[in-house]
Short mmCIF file of C-alpha atoms in Angstrom, two decimals:
data_model
loop_
_atom_site.label_atom_id
_atom_site.label_comp_id
_atom_site.label_asym_id
_atom_site.label_seq_id
_atom_site.Cartn_x
_atom_site.Cartn_y
_atom_site.Cartn_z
CA MET A 1 44.05 -40.25 31.43
CA ILE A 2 41.48 -41.76 29.06
CA LEU A 3 43.55 -39.51 26.22
CA CYS A 4 46.87 -41.12 27.25
CA ALA A 5 45.37 -44.44 27.14
CA THR A 6 44.79 -43.98 22.97
CA ARG A 7 48.61 -44.24 22.78
CA TRP A 8 48.51 -47.73 23.29
CA GLU A 9 47.39 -50.20 20.23
CA ARG A 10 44.30 -52.43 20.88
CA GLY A 11 45.42 -55.61 22.81
CA ALA A 12 48.63 -53.59 24.42
CA SER A 13 47.95 -54.61 27.75
CA GLU A 14 48.20 -58.49 26.94
CA THR A 15 52.20 -57.74 25.97
CA ASP A 16 53.16 -54.66 27.73
CA PRO A 17 53.12 -54.31 31.65
CA ARG A 18 52.98 -50.68 31.82
CA ALA A 19 50.11 -50.84 29.51
CA ASP A 20 48.21 -53.14 31.40
CA SER A 21 49.00 -51.39 34.81
CA PHE A 22 47.80 -47.97 33.23
CA LEU A 23 44.84 -49.65 31.77
CA ARG A 24 43.68 -51.43 35.03
CA VAL A 25 43.75 -48.19 37.00
CA LEU A 26 41.91 -46.45 34.50
CA ALA A 27 39.21 -49.07 34.40
CA LEU A 28 38.90 -48.75 38.23
CA LEU A 29 38.67 -45.03 37.81
CA CYS A 30 36.09 -45.13 35.39
CA GLY A 31 34.09 -47.74 37.54
CA GLU A 32 34.31 -45.36 40.32
CA TRP A 33 33.31 -42.16 38.42
CA LEU A 34 29.89 -44.13 37.13
CA GLU A 35 29.13 -45.69 40.79
CA GLN A 36 29.43 -41.73 41.89
CA GLU A 37 27.13 -40.50 38.73
CA LEU A 38 24.44 -38.32 39.61
CA LYS A 39 20.88 -40.86 39.95
CA LEU A 40 18.56 -38.81 37.79
CA PHE A 41 16.27 -41.59 36.35
CA LEU A 42 13.31 -42.10 38.32
CA PRO A 43 11.87 -45.36 37.36
CA SER A 44 8.38 -46.17 36.36
CA ALA A 45 5.94 -49.17 36.67
CA THR A 46 4.45 -51.55 34.20
CA SER A 47 1.88 -52.35 36.95
CA PRO A 48 -1.44 -50.28 36.33
CA SER A 49 -1.95 -50.32 40.25
CA LEU A 50 1.79 -48.96 41.06
CA GLN A 51 1.32 -46.31 38.18
CA ARG A 52 -1.55 -45.06 39.85
CA ALA A 53 0.42 -45.05 43.31
CA MET A 54 3.06 -42.80 41.36
CA ASP A 55 0.77 -40.60 39.67
CA TYR A 56 -0.76 -39.79 43.18
CA ALA A 57 2.47 -38.84 44.41
CA LEU A 58 3.62 -36.88 41.61
CA ALA A 59 0.36 -35.01 41.26
CA ASP A 60 1.49 -33.63 44.98
CA LEU A 61 4.99 -34.62 46.17
CA ALA A 62 4.44 -32.45 49.33
CA SER A 63 1.75 -34.58 50.25
CA ALA A 64 2.24 -37.55 49.08
CA THR A 65 2.34 -40.66 51.89
CA GLN A 66 3.04 -44.32 51.58
CA ALA A 67 -0.10 -44.83 53.23
CA GLY A 68 -2.28 -42.73 50.11
CA ALA A 69 -0.16 -44.39 47.67
CA ILE A 70 -1.28 -47.98 48.67
CA HIS A 71 -4.85 -46.94 48.69
CA HIS A 72 -4.60 -45.62 45.32
CA ALA A 73 -3.17 -48.77 44.10
CA ALA A 74 -5.47 -50.87 45.62
CA VAL A 75 -3.66 -53.39 46.71
CA SER A 76 -2.36 -54.84 50.28
CA GLU A 77 0.80 -53.19 51.84
CA ARG A 78 2.88 -56.32 51.80
CA ASN A 79 1.86 -56.55 47.84
CA PHE A 80 2.62 -52.82 47.45
CA ARG A 81 6.07 -53.31 49.40
CA ARG A 82 6.72 -56.31 47.32
CA LEU A 83 5.95 -55.18 43.88
CA PHE A 84 7.09 -51.61 43.99
CA THR A 85 10.71 -52.77 44.90
CA ARG A 86 10.66 -55.51 42.29
CA GLU A 87 9.17 -53.20 39.64
CA THR A 88 11.45 -50.04 40.33
CA GLY A 89 14.67 -51.64 42.62
CA LEU A 90 13.63 -48.70 44.88
CA THR A 91 11.82 -48.64 47.77
CA TRP A 92 8.65 -46.49 48.03
CA GLN A 93 10.51 -43.96 50.41
CA ALA A 94 13.51 -43.88 48.10
CA TRP A 95 11.52 -43.49 44.70
CA LEU A 96 9.79 -40.68 46.67
CA GLY A 97 12.53 -39.01 47.75
CA GLN A 98 14.45 -39.52 44.43
CA ALA A 99 11.28 -37.86 42.92
CA ARG A 100 11.20 -34.99 45.20
CA ILE A 101 15.06 -34.09 44.28
CA GLN A 102 14.63 -34.07 40.91
CA MET A 103 11.38 -31.60 41.24
CA ALA A 104 13.05 -29.34 43.11
CA MET A 105 16.30 -29.31 40.69
CA GLY A 106 13.31 -28.12 38.12
CA GLN A 107 12.24 -25.27 40.12
CA LEU A 108 15.49 -24.28 41.52
CA ILE A 109 16.74 -23.89 37.92
CA GLN A 110 13.78 -21.63 37.54
CA GLY A 111 14.87 -19.61 40.00
CA ARG A 112 12.77 -20.07 42.70
CA ARG A 113 13.95 -19.73 46.23
CA VAL A 114 15.22 -22.51 48.20
CA THR A 115 12.90 -22.20 51.15
CA ASP A 116 10.08 -22.11 49.10
CA VAL A 117 11.14 -25.20 46.89
CA ALA A 118 11.88 -27.31 49.90
CA ALA A 119 7.98 -26.91 51.01
CA ASP A 120 6.49 -27.18 47.78
CA VAL A 121 8.49 -30.73 47.32
CA GLY A 122 7.44 -32.08 51.09
CA TYR A 123 10.32 -31.55 53.40
CA ALA A 124 9.24 -30.08 56.76
CA SER A 125 12.61 -28.66 57.37
CA LEU A 126 15.13 -26.38 55.24
CA SER A 127 18.14 -28.54 56.79
CA ALA A 128 16.63 -32.10 55.89
CA PHE A 129 16.05 -30.76 52.34
CA ALA A 130 19.60 -29.26 51.75
CA LYS A 131 20.97 -32.58 53.14
CA ALA A 132 19.03 -34.68 51.03
CA PHE A 133 19.50 -32.68 47.81
CA ALA A 134 23.58 -32.66 48.67
CA GLN A 135 23.46 -36.32 49.02
CA THR A 136 21.75 -36.54 45.57
CA ALA A 137 23.24 -33.75 43.67
CA GLY A 138 26.55 -33.46 45.21
CA GLU A 139 25.93 -29.89 46.52
CA GLY A 140 23.56 -27.63 48.24
CA PRO A 141 20.36 -26.59 46.79
CA ALA A 142 21.56 -23.12 47.01
CA ARG A 143 24.89 -23.40 45.11
CA PHE A 144 23.19 -25.59 42.66
CA ARG A 145 20.28 -22.64 41.86
CA LYS A 146 23.16 -20.19 41.95
CA ARG A 147 25.38 -22.32 39.46
CA HIS A 148 22.43 -22.73 36.86
CA LEU A 149 21.12 -19.12 37.02
CA ALA A 150 24.60 -17.97 36.51
CA ALA A 151 25.09 -20.79 33.18
CA GLN A 152 21.71 -19.43 31.91
CA SER A 153 22.64 -15.54 32.06
CA ARG A 154 25.76 -16.35 29.70
#
């Protein structure tokens, strides 16, 4: 569709109803594709207290808790939640979940077993890990691992 759109001159949508219709549909589809893009960016913080909390979590994702993060940030729970959301755009739990999935992706690409990875990044059950992983990656962890290992062996 994108290549097809190049057949019209710039500004053609203003005079050609077919071009206008086609390009509007293309714009809507591109918007949907961007919304479905994998969220692989892990926001950081500029605040030293929040950076300490993030460093604490990243050092051991399996045992990281919000209470531990608050302790390392040395701020009140209310302040922590407010600051964290303002600086990252995510709640602590969403950020931690994203960090865990990203770490898991790295370990799976290295060929580690799915069950080992799930435990290493802090999931108590394999089914919870598989569900969270699929929501982020668009495929299950075993399929992700298999696809990346096959690509590496070519």
